[in-house]
Structure formats: structure tokens, C-alpha cells
């Protein structure tokens, strides 16, 4: 079959060695997209340790796969000073018909533009997305229905935490049932022409409830995509989209401990 990927968890500041297995249990992820438009779904695997590459398995259409991440420019992304991968999401943010890749990390986000012919270019800085986020999830969603995919990233640990150079070991949840001291989630509005703007506060979606995963769907049938947050250490959250103007936190049935 050709898939022999093994995930490697992060190695952390020795000051948290006693809880390192708990902290490092996250990050094994795979995302699926047809990256070369040949009609076959391809697979992108993420590693979470410095020096260990991510893998892009190209579907050959005959039941076999080939890792082309290095040649595509998507392998060597787990570096000191940059962070390690926690997962990735595919989306055609520039509407050129090719799936682009956002890697969310414990570290700086990375956005790779698909140039075609299995070649990707890091456009994070020019897109305005070079932000350190200890993230565990993300989703592409056109929240304002302008035809351009926007990006919602779920922070887990606070963004001021550098797991390899800790200033404090007080990094864990402040409650097992209603924690509110996690990393801040962020919504980036696609401005077009390859640029994004952070509209988190304006849109009211900056939850700090330790979000593990996020999904976008029209949950109330009004034609506008909403956001559902699967949170650790407390209740889930459903943000209803008010016609692209803002999001409103729903209180329906989600108040209890998850």
C-alpha cells in the first residue's frame, strides 16, 4: 500500500516531565484532499516532534500511495523556533481550483499555497497569518458568504506558552469542569488577494475554553454557517451566525459539563 507513517509526539521542556505524557498525547492527525485534481483522495499526516517530517501520500489510483511531501515542500515543517504540527486542514482559499493547506501547530500557523504540479509555497507571512497559537483544531468556513473561505483556529493552550522554553509551569486548566484559561480561538476573515484579517473580537468568537475541535455547519437552518466547539474541561459551545455580522453564543442545552 505504501503507507508506513509513524507519529512522534513532542519532546518538551524538562520542567514538565512529570506530565509530559499527558501534554504530548495530542497531535496525531491526518487530513484528506485531492491535491492534484486527479480524482483520487490523497492523505497528509502530521508529526509533532522537531526534526520529524510530515508526509503527503499521493494516491496512485491503484491501491498504492507514494510520499511526495519533501518534493512538494510540505515535509520539513517541524523546526525549533517554529513549533510542531498538531494537524492540518485543506481549503481553496484563493479560488484557483487547487486545495491549499493550513497547518496548525503548537507554534506558528503555516499556510501553504498550492501552485499546481505538486508544488506548495509558504505564504503565511504575506497572508497575515504568522501567529503563535498552541492550537488543536481549525476549520475553513465562508462565514460571511462572500465566496471566499475564512479560517477559524481553535487555541488549546495559551499563546504565550512556549513548550520548549517555559517561563512557568502553571499552564494547565483552572477547572476540570468549567475551565476558561485555555488558548484564545481566532477567526481570520479572508480579504481576498491572499490576505486575512483577525476579526475575532468583532465577531465575538474568542473562546478560551480549551477547544479540542471545531466544526462549521448551518445548525439552525437559516442559511448561514455556525460554529460548534468541542471543548475540553467543560461545556461545548455553539456560536450561531447572525447573517455574517457577528456570532451569538447559544445557551440551548450546552451548559453542562461535557
PDB file of C-alpha atoms in Angstrom:
ATOM      1  CA  UNK A   1       0.000   0.000   0.000  1.00  0.00           C
ATOM      2  CA  UNK A   2       2.941   2.327   0.606  1.00  0.00           C
ATOM      3  CA  UNK A   3       1.834   3.993   3.855  1.00  0.00           C
ATOM      4  CA  UNK A   4       4.310   3.463   6.683  1.00  0.00           C
ATOM      5  CA  UNK A   5       3.867   6.639   8.691  1.00  0.00           C
ATOM      6  CA  UNK A   6       4.599   6.628  12.441  1.00  0.00           C
ATOM      7  CA  UNK A   7       3.642   9.642  14.549  1.00  0.00           C
ATOM      8  CA  UNK A   8       6.187  11.034  17.020  1.00  0.00           C
ATOM      9  CA  UNK A   9       4.916  13.099  19.930  1.00  0.00           C
ATOM     10  CA  UNK A  10       6.617  16.284  21.103  1.00  0.00           C
ATOM     11  CA  UNK A  11       9.561  16.450  23.464  1.00  0.00           C
ATOM     12  CA  UNK A  12       9.009  19.299  25.915  1.00  0.00           C
ATOM     13  CA  UNK A  13      10.718  21.489  28.484  1.00  0.00           C
ATOM     14  CA  UNK A  14      12.089  19.118  31.178  1.00  0.00           C
ATOM     15  CA  UNK A  15      10.254  21.146  33.837  1.00  0.00           C
ATOM     16  CA  UNK A  16       7.051  19.358  32.804  1.00  0.00           C
ATOM     17  CA  UNK A  17       8.489  15.855  32.522  1.00  0.00           C
ATOM     18  CA  UNK A  18       6.024  14.605  35.137  1.00  0.00           C
ATOM     19  CA  UNK A  19       3.018  15.461  32.942  1.00  0.00           C
ATOM     20  CA  UNK A  20       4.703  15.241  29.534  1.00  0.00           C
ATOM     21  CA  UNK A  21       2.804  12.057  28.530  1.00  0.00           C
ATOM     22  CA  UNK A  22      -0.493  13.885  29.110  1.00  0.00           C
ATOM     23  CA  UNK A  23       0.531  17.039  27.263  1.00  0.00           C
ATOM     24  CA  UNK A  24       2.176  15.140  24.431  1.00  0.00           C
ATOM     25  CA  UNK A  25      -0.752  12.810  23.765  1.00  0.00           C
ATOM     26  CA  UNK A  26      -2.153  15.188  21.138  1.00  0.00           C
ATOM     27  CA  UNK A  27      -1.121  15.866  17.560  1.00  0.00           C
ATOM     28  CA  UNK A  28      -1.521  12.602  15.625  1.00  0.00           C
ATOM     29  CA  UNK A  29      -3.673  13.727  12.699  1.00  0.00           C
ATOM     30  CA  UNK A  30      -4.443  13.044   9.053  1.00  0.00           C
ATOM     31  CA  UNK A  31      -6.320  15.220   6.563  1.00  0.00           C
ATOM     32  CA  UNK A  32      -7.728  14.230   3.187  1.00  0.00           C
ATOM     33  CA  UNK A  33      -7.912  16.144  -0.098  1.00  0.00           C
ATOM     34  CA  UNK A  34      -7.396  15.621  -3.811  1.00  0.00           C
ATOM     35  CA  UNK A  35      -4.291  17.794  -4.004  1.00  0.00           C
ATOM     36  CA  UNK A  36      -3.565  17.294  -7.714  1.00  0.00           C
ATOM     37  CA  UNK A  37      -7.128  17.112  -9.062  1.00  0.00           C
ATOM     38  CA  UNK A  38      -6.746  13.617 -10.470  1.00  0.00           C
ATOM     39  CA  UNK A  39      -9.969  12.430  -8.871  1.00  0.00           C
ATOM     40  CA  UNK A  40      -8.277  10.431  -6.102  1.00  0.00           C
ATOM     41  CA  UNK A  41      -8.154  11.462  -2.416  1.00  0.00           C
ATOM     42  CA  UNK A  42      -4.651  11.996  -1.028  1.00  0.00           C
ATOM     43  CA  UNK A  43      -3.523  11.885   2.619  1.00  0.00           C
ATOM     44  CA  UNK A  44      -1.493  14.341   4.703  1.00  0.00           C
ATOM     45  CA  UNK A  45      -0.068  13.068   8.010  1.00  0.00           C
ATOM     46  CA  UNK A  46       1.370  15.325  10.723  1.00  0.00           C
ATOM     47  CA  UNK A  47       4.278  14.698  13.069  1.00  0.00           C
ATOM     48  CA  UNK A  48       4.722  16.557  16.362  1.00  0.00           C
ATOM     49  CA  UNK A  49       8.440  16.397  17.131  1.00  0.00           C
ATOM     50  CA  UNK A  50      11.282  18.588  15.941  1.00  0.00           C
ATOM     51  CA  UNK A  51      13.150  17.054  13.032  1.00  0.00           C
ATOM     52  CA  UNK A  52      10.441  14.560  12.096  1.00  0.00           C
ATOM     53  CA  UNK A  53       8.770  15.288   8.751  1.00  0.00           C
ATOM     54  CA  UNK A  54       5.118  15.373   7.852  1.00  0.00           C
ATOM     55  CA  UNK A  55       4.025  13.138   4.986  1.00  0.00           C
ATOM     56  CA  UNK A  56       1.868  13.689   1.901  1.00  0.00           C
ATOM     57  CA  UNK A  57       0.770  10.362   0.473  1.00  0.00           C
ATOM     58  CA  UNK A  58      -0.247  10.725  -3.152  1.00  0.00           C
ATOM     59  CA  UNK A  59      -2.963   8.307  -4.200  1.00  0.00           C
ATOM     60  CA  UNK A  60      -1.788   6.456  -7.306  1.00  0.00           C
ATOM     61  CA  UNK A  61      -5.296   5.219  -8.045  1.00  0.00           C
ATOM     62  CA  UNK A  62      -4.331   1.555  -7.920  1.00  0.00           C
ATOM     63  CA  UNK A  63      -4.499   0.978  -4.173  1.00  0.00           C
ATOM     64  CA  UNK A  64      -0.994   2.309  -3.532  1.00  0.00           C
ATOM     65  CA  UNK A  65       0.361   5.608  -2.194  1.00  0.00           C
ATOM     66  CA  UNK A  66       3.660   7.480  -2.507  1.00  0.00           C
ATOM     67  CA  UNK A  67       5.041  10.022  -0.030  1.00  0.00           C
ATOM     68  CA  UNK A  68       5.758  13.195  -2.025  1.00  0.00           C
ATOM     69  CA  UNK A  69       5.843  15.671   0.878  1.00  0.00           C
ATOM     70  CA  UNK A  70       9.525  16.507   0.570  1.00  0.00           C
ATOM     71  CA  UNK A  71       9.362  17.294  -3.140  1.00  0.00           C
ATOM     72  CA  UNK A  72       6.107  19.209  -2.606  1.00  0.00           C
ATOM     73  CA  UNK A  73       7.624  21.382   0.140  1.00  0.00           C
ATOM     74  CA  UNK A  74       5.356  20.074   2.904  1.00  0.00           C
ATOM     75  CA  UNK A  75       7.669  17.782   4.888  1.00  0.00           C
ATOM     76  CA  UNK A  76      10.191  19.854   6.843  1.00  0.00           C
ATOM     77  CA  UNK A  77       7.831  21.980   8.926  1.00  0.00           C
ATOM     78  CA  UNK A  78       8.601  20.872  12.500  1.00  0.00           C
ATOM     79  CA  UNK A  79      11.505  23.079  13.490  1.00  0.00           C
ATOM     80  CA  UNK A  80      12.832  24.699  16.675  1.00  0.00           C
ATOM     81  CA  UNK A  81      11.556  28.251  16.896  1.00  0.00           C
ATOM     82  CA  UNK A  82       8.633  27.448  14.594  1.00  0.00           C
ATOM     83  CA  UNK A  83       6.757  24.767  16.519  1.00  0.00           C
ATOM     84  CA  UNK A  84       5.378  21.313  15.777  1.00  0.00           C
ATOM     85  CA  UNK A  85       2.311  20.192  13.854  1.00  0.00           C
ATOM     86  CA  UNK A  86      -0.929  19.304  15.608  1.00  0.00           C
ATOM     87  CA  UNK A  87      -2.984  18.849  12.453  1.00  0.00           C
ATOM     88  CA  UNK A  88      -3.897  20.353   9.089  1.00  0.00           C
ATOM     89  CA  UNK A  89      -6.937  21.391   7.053  1.00  0.00           C
ATOM     90  CA  UNK A  90      -7.304  21.731   3.296  1.00  0.00           C
ATOM     91  CA  UNK A  91      -9.230  24.502   1.568  1.00  0.00           C
ATOM     92  CA  UNK A  92      -9.086  26.507  -1.649  1.00  0.00           C
ATOM     93  CA  UNK A  93      -8.800  29.933  -0.020  1.00  0.00           C
ATOM     94  CA  UNK A  94      -7.946  31.759  -3.270  1.00  0.00           C
ATOM     95  CA  UNK A  95     -10.499  30.055  -5.541  1.00  0.00           C
ATOM     96  CA  UNK A  96      -7.966  28.892  -8.105  1.00  0.00           C
ATOM     97  CA  UNK A  97      -9.330  25.347  -8.140  1.00  0.00           C
ATOM     98  CA  UNK A  98      -6.454  23.882  -6.108  1.00  0.00           C
ATOM     99  CA  UNK A  99      -6.588  22.762  -2.470  1.00  0.00           C
ATOM    100  CA  UNK A 100      -4.305  24.800  -0.194  1.00  0.00           C
ATOM    101  CA  UNK A 101      -3.040  23.668   3.209  1.00  0.00           C
ATOM    102  CA  UNK A 102      -3.178  25.252   6.662  1.00  0.00           C
ATOM    103  CA  UNK A 103      -1.046  23.525   9.302  1.00  0.00           C
ATOM    104  CA  UNK A 104      -1.996  24.402  12.871  1.00  0.00           C
ATOM    105  CA  UNK A 105       0.672  23.927  15.470  1.00  0.00           C
ATOM    106  CA  UNK A 106       1.969  24.369  18.905  1.00  0.00           C
ATOM    107  CA  UNK A 107       3.816  27.267  17.367  1.00  0.00           C
ATOM    108  CA  UNK A 108       3.317  29.441  14.316  1.00  0.00           C
ATOM    109  CA  UNK A 109       0.478  28.698  11.922  1.00  0.00           C
ATOM    110  CA  UNK A 110       1.623  27.840   8.404  1.00  0.00           C
ATOM    111  CA  UNK A 111      -0.349  28.416   5.213  1.00  0.00           C
ATOM    112  CA  UNK A 112       0.849  26.741   2.026  1.00  0.00           C
ATOM    113  CA  UNK A 113      -0.493  27.795  -1.359  1.00  0.00           C
ATOM    114  CA  UNK A 114      -0.933  25.019  -3.892  1.00  0.00           C
ATOM    115  CA  UNK A 115       0.878  26.150  -7.039  1.00  0.00           C
ATOM    116  CA  UNK A 116      -0.052  23.053  -9.022  1.00  0.00           C
ATOM    117  CA  UNK A 117       2.156  20.203 -10.190  1.00  0.00           C
ATOM    118  CA  UNK A 118       2.539  19.057  -6.559  1.00  0.00           C
ATOM    119  CA  UNK A 119       4.396  22.214  -5.565  1.00  0.00           C
ATOM    120  CA  UNK A 120       3.481  24.277  -2.485  1.00  0.00           C
ATOM    121  CA  UNK A 121       4.756  27.663  -1.303  1.00  0.00           C
ATOM    122  CA  UNK A 122       4.663  29.002   2.268  1.00  0.00           C
ATOM    123  CA  UNK A 123       2.613  32.224   2.140  1.00  0.00           C
ATOM    124  CA  UNK A 124       1.956  32.550   5.881  1.00  0.00           C
ATOM    125  CA  UNK A 125       3.602  35.939   6.359  1.00  0.00           C
ATOM    126  CA  UNK A 126       2.146  37.588   3.258  1.00  0.00           C
ATOM    127  CA  UNK A 127      -1.302  36.257   4.215  1.00  0.00           C
ATOM    128  CA  UNK A 128      -1.088  37.890   7.653  1.00  0.00           C
ATOM    129  CA  UNK A 129      -1.352  34.561   9.473  1.00  0.00           C
ATOM    130  CA  UNK A 130       2.034  34.265  11.159  1.00  0.00           C
ATOM    131  CA  UNK A 131       0.724  33.966  14.693  1.00  0.00           C
ATOM    132  CA  UNK A 132       1.916  31.725  17.511  1.00  0.00           C
ATOM    133  CA  UNK A 133      -1.048  29.626  18.611  1.00  0.00           C
ATOM    134  CA  UNK A 134      -0.963  26.428  20.621  1.00  0.00           C
ATOM    135  CA  UNK A 135      -3.815  25.122  18.515  1.00  0.00           C
ATOM    136  CA  UNK A 136      -5.543  21.764  18.359  1.00  0.00           C
ATOM    137  CA  UNK A 137      -8.049  22.353  15.577  1.00  0.00           C
ATOM    138  CA  UNK A 138      -9.118  24.530  12.668  1.00  0.00           C
ATOM    139  CA  UNK A 139     -11.811  24.757  10.019  1.00  0.00           C
ATOM    140  CA  UNK A 140     -12.261  26.628   6.764  1.00  0.00           C
ATOM    141  CA  UNK A 141     -15.668  28.313   6.572  1.00  0.00           C
ATOM    142  CA  UNK A 142     -17.137  31.122   4.465  1.00  0.00           C
ATOM    143  CA  UNK A 143     -18.909  32.709   7.425  1.00  0.00           C
ATOM    144  CA  UNK A 144     -19.973  35.877   5.565  1.00  0.00           C
ATOM    145  CA  UNK A 145     -20.904  34.082   2.315  1.00  0.00           C
ATOM    146  CA  UNK A 146     -18.760  36.342   0.146  1.00  0.00           C
ATOM    147  CA  UNK A 147     -17.382  33.390  -1.818  1.00  0.00           C
ATOM    148  CA  UNK A 148     -14.021  33.344  -0.006  1.00  0.00           C
ATOM    149  CA  UNK A 149     -13.073  30.782   2.625  1.00  0.00           C
ATOM    150  CA  UNK A 150     -12.351  32.250   6.041  1.00  0.00           C
ATOM    151  CA  UNK A 151     -10.393  30.459   8.746  1.00  0.00           C
ATOM    152  CA  UNK A 152     -11.260  29.613  12.346  1.00  0.00           C
ATOM    153  CA  UNK A 153      -8.442  28.249  14.522  1.00  0.00           C
ATOM    154  CA  UNK A 154      -9.025  26.660  17.915  1.00  0.00           C
ATOM    155  CA  UNK A 155      -6.478  27.587  20.552  1.00  0.00           C
ATOM    156  CA  UNK A 156      -5.913  24.998  23.284  1.00  0.00           C
ATOM    157  CA  UNK A 157      -3.001  26.108  25.445  1.00  0.00           C
ATOM    158  CA  UNK A 158      -2.421  29.848  25.841  1.00  0.00           C
ATOM    159  CA  UNK A 159      -0.494  31.518  23.042  1.00  0.00           C
ATOM    160  CA  UNK A 160       2.110  32.936  25.446  1.00  0.00           C
ATOM    161  CA  UNK A 161       3.316  29.397  26.220  1.00  0.00           C
ATOM    162  CA  UNK A 162       6.463  28.111  24.517  1.00  0.00           C
ATOM    163  CA  UNK A 163       6.605  24.431  25.450  1.00  0.00           C
ATOM    164  CA  UNK A 164      10.350  24.253  24.917  1.00  0.00           C
ATOM    165  CA  UNK A 165      11.245  27.361  26.953  1.00  0.00           C
ATOM    166  CA  UNK A 166       8.674  27.589  29.724  1.00  0.00           C
ATOM    167  CA  UNK A 167       8.580  30.694  31.898  1.00  0.00           C
ATOM    168  CA  UNK A 168       6.183  28.974  34.301  1.00  0.00           C
ATOM    169  CA  UNK A 169       4.720  25.521  34.797  1.00  0.00           C
ATOM    170  CA  UNK A 170       1.289  26.970  35.562  1.00  0.00           C
ATOM    171  CA  UNK A 171      -0.054  26.067  32.150  1.00  0.00           C
ATOM    172  CA  UNK A 172      -2.906  23.666  32.888  1.00  0.00           C
ATOM    173  CA  UNK A 173      -6.666  24.135  33.246  1.00  0.00           C
ATOM    174  CA  UNK A 174      -8.122  26.174  36.120  1.00  0.00           C
ATOM    175  CA  UNK A 175     -11.047  23.751  36.457  1.00  0.00           C
ATOM    176  CA  UNK A 176     -11.802  20.192  35.404  1.00  0.00           C
ATOM    177  CA  UNK A 177     -15.417  21.126  34.647  1.00  0.00           C
ATOM    178  CA  UNK A 178     -15.555  24.804  33.637  1.00  0.00           C
ATOM    179  CA  UNK A 179     -12.040  25.849  32.619  1.00  0.00           C
ATOM    180  CA  UNK A 180     -11.735  29.236  30.923  1.00  0.00           C
ATOM    181  CA  UNK A 181      -7.970  29.769  30.826  1.00  0.00           C
ATOM    182  CA  UNK A 182      -7.155  27.990  27.569  1.00  0.00           C
ATOM    183  CA  UNK A 183      -5.786  29.481  24.382  1.00  0.00           C
ATOM    184  CA  UNK A 184      -7.920  32.041  22.591  1.00  0.00           C
ATOM    185  CA  UNK A 185      -9.667  30.860  19.442  1.00  0.00           C
ATOM    186  CA  UNK A 186      -9.279  33.132  16.432  1.00  0.00           C
ATOM    187  CA  UNK A 187     -11.330  33.926  13.338  1.00  0.00           C
ATOM    188  CA  UNK A 188      -9.465  35.197  10.283  1.00  0.00           C
ATOM    189  CA  UNK A 189     -11.528  36.916   7.595  1.00  0.00           C
ATOM    190  CA  UNK A 190     -10.405  36.333   4.019  1.00  0.00           C
ATOM    191  CA  UNK A 191      -9.960  39.762   2.428  1.00  0.00           C
ATOM    192  CA  UNK A 192      -9.122  38.349  -0.979  1.00  0.00           C
ATOM    193  CA  UNK A 193      -5.846  38.699  -2.853  1.00  0.00           C
ATOM    194  CA  UNK A 194      -4.203  36.285  -0.421  1.00  0.00           C
ATOM    195  CA  UNK A 195      -4.703  38.359   2.733  1.00  0.00           C
ATOM    196  CA  UNK A 196      -6.501  37.648   6.016  1.00  0.00           C
ATOM    197  CA  UNK A 197      -7.642  39.885   8.887  1.00  0.00           C
ATOM    198  CA  UNK A 198      -8.160  38.858  12.518  1.00  0.00           C
ATOM    199  CA  UNK A 199     -11.821  39.648  13.297  1.00  0.00           C
ATOM    200  CA  UNK A 200     -12.121  37.503  16.424  1.00  0.00           C
ATOM    201  CA  UNK A 201     -13.204  40.184  18.867  1.00  0.00           C
ATOM    202  CA  UNK A 202     -15.503  41.946  16.434  1.00  0.00           C
ATOM    203  CA  UNK A 203     -17.303  38.690  15.646  1.00  0.00           C
ATOM    204  CA  UNK A 204     -17.433  37.509  19.274  1.00  0.00           C
ATOM    205  CA  UNK A 205     -15.830  34.082  18.861  1.00  0.00           C
ATOM    206  CA  UNK A 206     -12.710  34.316  21.037  1.00  0.00           C
ATOM    207  CA  UNK A 207     -13.492  31.415  23.340  1.00  0.00           C
ATOM    208  CA  UNK A 208     -10.785  30.357  25.803  1.00  0.00           C
ATOM    209  CA  UNK A 209     -12.461  27.109  26.871  1.00  0.00           C
ATOM    210  CA  UNK A 210      -9.735  24.691  25.751  1.00  0.00           C
ATOM    211  CA  UNK A 211     -11.230  23.817  22.363  1.00  0.00           C
ATOM    212  CA  UNK A 212     -10.183  20.380  21.124  1.00  0.00           C
ATOM    213  CA  UNK A 213     -12.011  20.507  17.793  1.00  0.00           C
ATOM    214  CA  UNK A 214     -14.313  22.785  15.823  1.00  0.00           C
ATOM    215  CA  UNK A 215     -16.964  22.135  13.186  1.00  0.00           C
ATOM    216  CA  UNK A 216     -18.789  24.528  10.872  1.00  0.00           C
ATOM    217  CA  UNK A 217     -22.343  23.853   9.688  1.00  0.00           C
ATOM    218  CA  UNK A 218     -25.738  25.532   9.451  1.00  0.00           C
ATOM    219  CA  UNK A 219     -27.131  24.183  12.713  1.00  0.00           C
ATOM    220  CA  UNK A 220     -30.349  26.240  12.768  1.00  0.00           C
ATOM    221  CA  UNK A 221     -31.265  26.122   9.087  1.00  0.00           C
ATOM    222  CA  UNK A 222     -31.070  29.855   8.396  1.00  0.00           C
ATOM    223  CA  UNK A 223     -28.582  29.503   5.552  1.00  0.00           C
ATOM    224  CA  UNK A 224     -25.558  30.814   7.492  1.00  0.00           C
ATOM    225  CA  UNK A 225     -22.705  28.584   8.756  1.00  0.00           C
ATOM    226  CA  UNK A 226     -22.411  28.363  12.528  1.00  0.00           C
ATOM    227  CA  UNK A 227     -19.516  27.162  14.704  1.00  0.00           C
ATOM    228  CA  UNK A 228     -19.611  24.268  17.159  1.00  0.00           C
ATOM    229  CA  UNK A 229     -16.734  23.961  19.622  1.00  0.00           C
ATOM    230  CA  UNK A 230     -15.886  20.631  21.255  1.00  0.00           C
ATOM    231  CA  UNK A 231     -14.203  21.841  24.433  1.00  0.00           C
ATOM    232  CA  UNK A 232     -12.085  20.031  26.979  1.00  0.00           C
ATOM    233  CA  UNK A 233     -12.649  20.559  30.726  1.00  0.00           C
ATOM    234  CA  UNK A 234     -16.152  21.952  30.395  1.00  0.00           C
ATOM    235  CA  UNK A 235     -19.229  22.638  28.269  1.00  0.00           C
ATOM    236  CA  UNK A 236     -19.311  22.638  24.498  1.00  0.00           C
ATOM    237  CA  UNK A 237     -20.190  25.894  22.734  1.00  0.00           C
ATOM    238  CA  UNK A 238     -22.432  26.641  19.768  1.00  0.00           C
ATOM    239  CA  UNK A 239     -21.974  30.029  18.114  1.00  0.00           C
ATOM    240  CA  UNK A 240     -24.872  30.966  15.842  1.00  0.00           C
ATOM    241  CA  UNK A 241     -24.067  33.137  12.846  1.00  0.00           C
ATOM    242  CA  UNK A 242     -26.101  36.361  12.712  1.00  0.00           C
ATOM    243  CA  UNK A 243     -26.060  36.851   8.933  1.00  0.00           C
ATOM    244  CA  UNK A 244     -22.287  37.290   8.819  1.00  0.00           C
ATOM    245  CA  UNK A 245     -22.386  40.323  11.124  1.00  0.00           C
ATOM    246  CA  UNK A 246     -21.436  38.565  14.359  1.00  0.00           C
ATOM    247  CA  UNK A 247     -21.798  35.260  16.197  1.00  0.00           C
ATOM    248  CA  UNK A 248     -24.098  34.724  19.169  1.00  0.00           C
ATOM    249  CA  UNK A 249     -23.322  32.089  21.794  1.00  0.00           C
ATOM    250  CA  UNK A 250     -26.313  29.759  22.068  1.00  0.00           C
ATOM    251  CA  UNK A 251     -27.418  28.668  25.527  1.00  0.00           C
ATOM    252  CA  UNK A 252     -29.523  25.761  24.334  1.00  0.00           C
ATOM    253  CA  UNK A 253     -28.612  22.513  26.065  1.00  0.00           C
ATOM    254  CA  UNK A 254     -24.850  23.071  26.221  1.00  0.00           C
ATOM    255  CA  UNK A 255     -24.429  24.495  29.707  1.00  0.00           C
ATOM    256  CA  UNK A 256     -23.430  21.273  31.467  1.00  0.00           C
ATOM    257  CA  UNK A 257     -20.045  19.651  31.801  1.00  0.00           C
ATOM    258  CA  UNK A 258     -19.089  17.795  28.624  1.00  0.00           C
TER     259      UNK A 258
END
